[in-house]
């Protein structure tokens, strides 16, 4: 029978996951000749020749037996496109050509696999105790690649030529390192070296002995900088108060901000947290994120790991060095917190690490370049009525550069959503795919601004594209807004469009839930800060309408922010503003006298702020409808937290403190009424304070806090039901950083009428980390003619 030929073009996640070795071995197994090659758009071309029945079986096996991380975006088969001329099957040299179909992208950095860990553990393996052990199924991807196609010369591994043994592994089709680009060993790959606080190299070259020495030092109270896959961690004991306080003091603005920790295994985590099956699945996935877990009654770690909080961020080892460190530790946990100061990019250069971190005792550094920084992802699982939902606090390592699929297609254009200011993660859009970058952070410093631009440029380089238009935040003072002309020039963009912050939050939910842009929705946007179209600070908003034409139909009652950002740091100022809605100045002085010390100048400052409020001569930017600032004020009033030392702290501690009350079976009855005023619904949040005052002798602060947060969720749910009943709109979209609050969001969705359906963020953060995805989606709708 005459042999036939076939060309197969595939796109999706088909590079960096062992796809070519899989294709090769399948072809050899079936006796097919031809070749497979990586292409310059991250796709793959397969040319095969053989009997038609065998080729058809080959095609079916490509689909049914594909590698576990493989995702097909497009799978195109063309018959008899070339004459039969192959006498074997081979992996051909990669080409800069493109498939011209679908959309291809690289996999994220993948945590070390079980097989590689076994080799690290085995004395018989030549990779015994080698921290950079990896194979086709695991290891860094996004942090090491410089350009596509994904081949060793296009990664930082080009600086580490194969030794003869590793080359044998790489070319052996039966080996799991067959064409694995990060293949290396102690003889040819990167290695760790240890340096003292003075920068002097510690004379230990054996990797296992080096780790043993270091773990003893950590257990003796030392702090160590550990360079990893995408950045540098600071490692120290989780049970030593003294060293934790030393670390907090050294990091400057880390007075109470929680530290993430790494635990040896699930058994270790179970000794200090309450952990369910969904959380276990997340922790043990190849992505290995930090997961926020509820502290258990048996919690034994230092309170200085996460002061005043009900939960703790925990991750499992995802790199060989992590596994080796925890294997040698007597204590099965380590603090593993980012080494960079707040708002600065992660440290990745060895000299910079040693120059900037003068307070650490040792530096554990390797000699492989980190081409792209990539911070740890952070997730919590919230209960939403009768279901649970994964919520990103930070989407980065383990997910980047995976795209989010939109249901609108912008064709050959490339759009950029730049984000807002805090928790920044820009997003590109190509075709129907939205591609967020790694977590950048809060962009108020030039160093972080440049990091943001570099991250965007890297994505553009990987996808060989240029930006046609940019979406940014309406806030006139964000660095991303004031520098929009510079950003346009840098990327040769032809257009830039500003979008309102909270409308964008709602758009991000519509994007990831693939809601028809022509369909009307109700939107609930809850956060701390967002510039409104009236120049005021919004943050407790209700919208209705089509996603590209939302109308603000309600909000939290407006109050003043005396001092602006000073009121954010000291929420006593916001509290005083809210109290003036219900009390006279004399009454306020009396009921807040126990709280006066929350302001730097005490009683004198309270009197000054009240006089300011009495004059009421604040500019629009000092007026707010923020739900986040309201929760901060409640936290202060209940004497839980009266100073913000990290973003969102008073509200976060209010939630944690309030959850303690779940062990009790009675709560005060607190309600938030709402009314229509000038055609808009207004939630009268100030009404909670007289109710707290009346109930505080009979209930604990945790019970009162829980009741207030539930009342906000309940009132929002009731308001949504009323808007739905009047308009017939049955889809309710909920977003914003405050929607991470489990008490509020759970009560809100429980109170939504059963005929209505709610939608939230799961693929991007509901906080400002998801803003760029909503921005680029609205820009896409504008380009497609939905928005003028």
Coordinates of N, CA and C in Angstrom, one line a residue, residues 195-200 354 357-363:
X195 N 28.0 32.5 51.4 CA 28.8 33.6 51.7 C 28.4 34.1 53.1
X196 N 29.4 34.6 53.8 CA 29.1 35.2 55.1 C 28.5 36.6 55.0
X197 N 28.2 37.2 56.1 CA 27.6 38.5 56.1 C 28.6 39.5 55.5
X198 N 29.9 39.3 55.6 CA 30.9 40.2 55.0 C 31.2 39.9 53.5
X199 N 30.4 38.9 52.9 CA 30.7 38.6 51.5 C 31.8 37.6 51.3
X200 N 32.3 37.0 52.4 CA 33.4 36.1 52.2 C 32.8 34.7 51.9
X354 N 23.9 40.8 48.1 CA 24.8 41.0 49.2 C 25.0 42.5 49.7
X357 N 21.2 43.5 51.4 CA 20.8 42.7 52.6 C 21.9 42.6 53.6
X358 N 22.4 43.7 54.1 CA 23.5 43.7 55.0 C 23.2 43.1 56.4
X359 N 21.9 43.0 56.7 CA 21.5 42.5 58.0 C 21.4 41.0 58.1
X360 N 21.5 40.3 57.0 CA 21.4 38.8 57.1 C 22.8 38.2 57.5
X361 N 22.7 37.0 58.0 CA 23.9 36.3 58.5 C 24.7 35.6 57.4
X362 N 23.9 35.0 56.4 CA 24.5 34.2 55.3 C 23.7 34.5 54.0
X363 N 24.5 34.3 52.9 CA 23.9 34.4 51.6 C 24.1 33.0 50.9

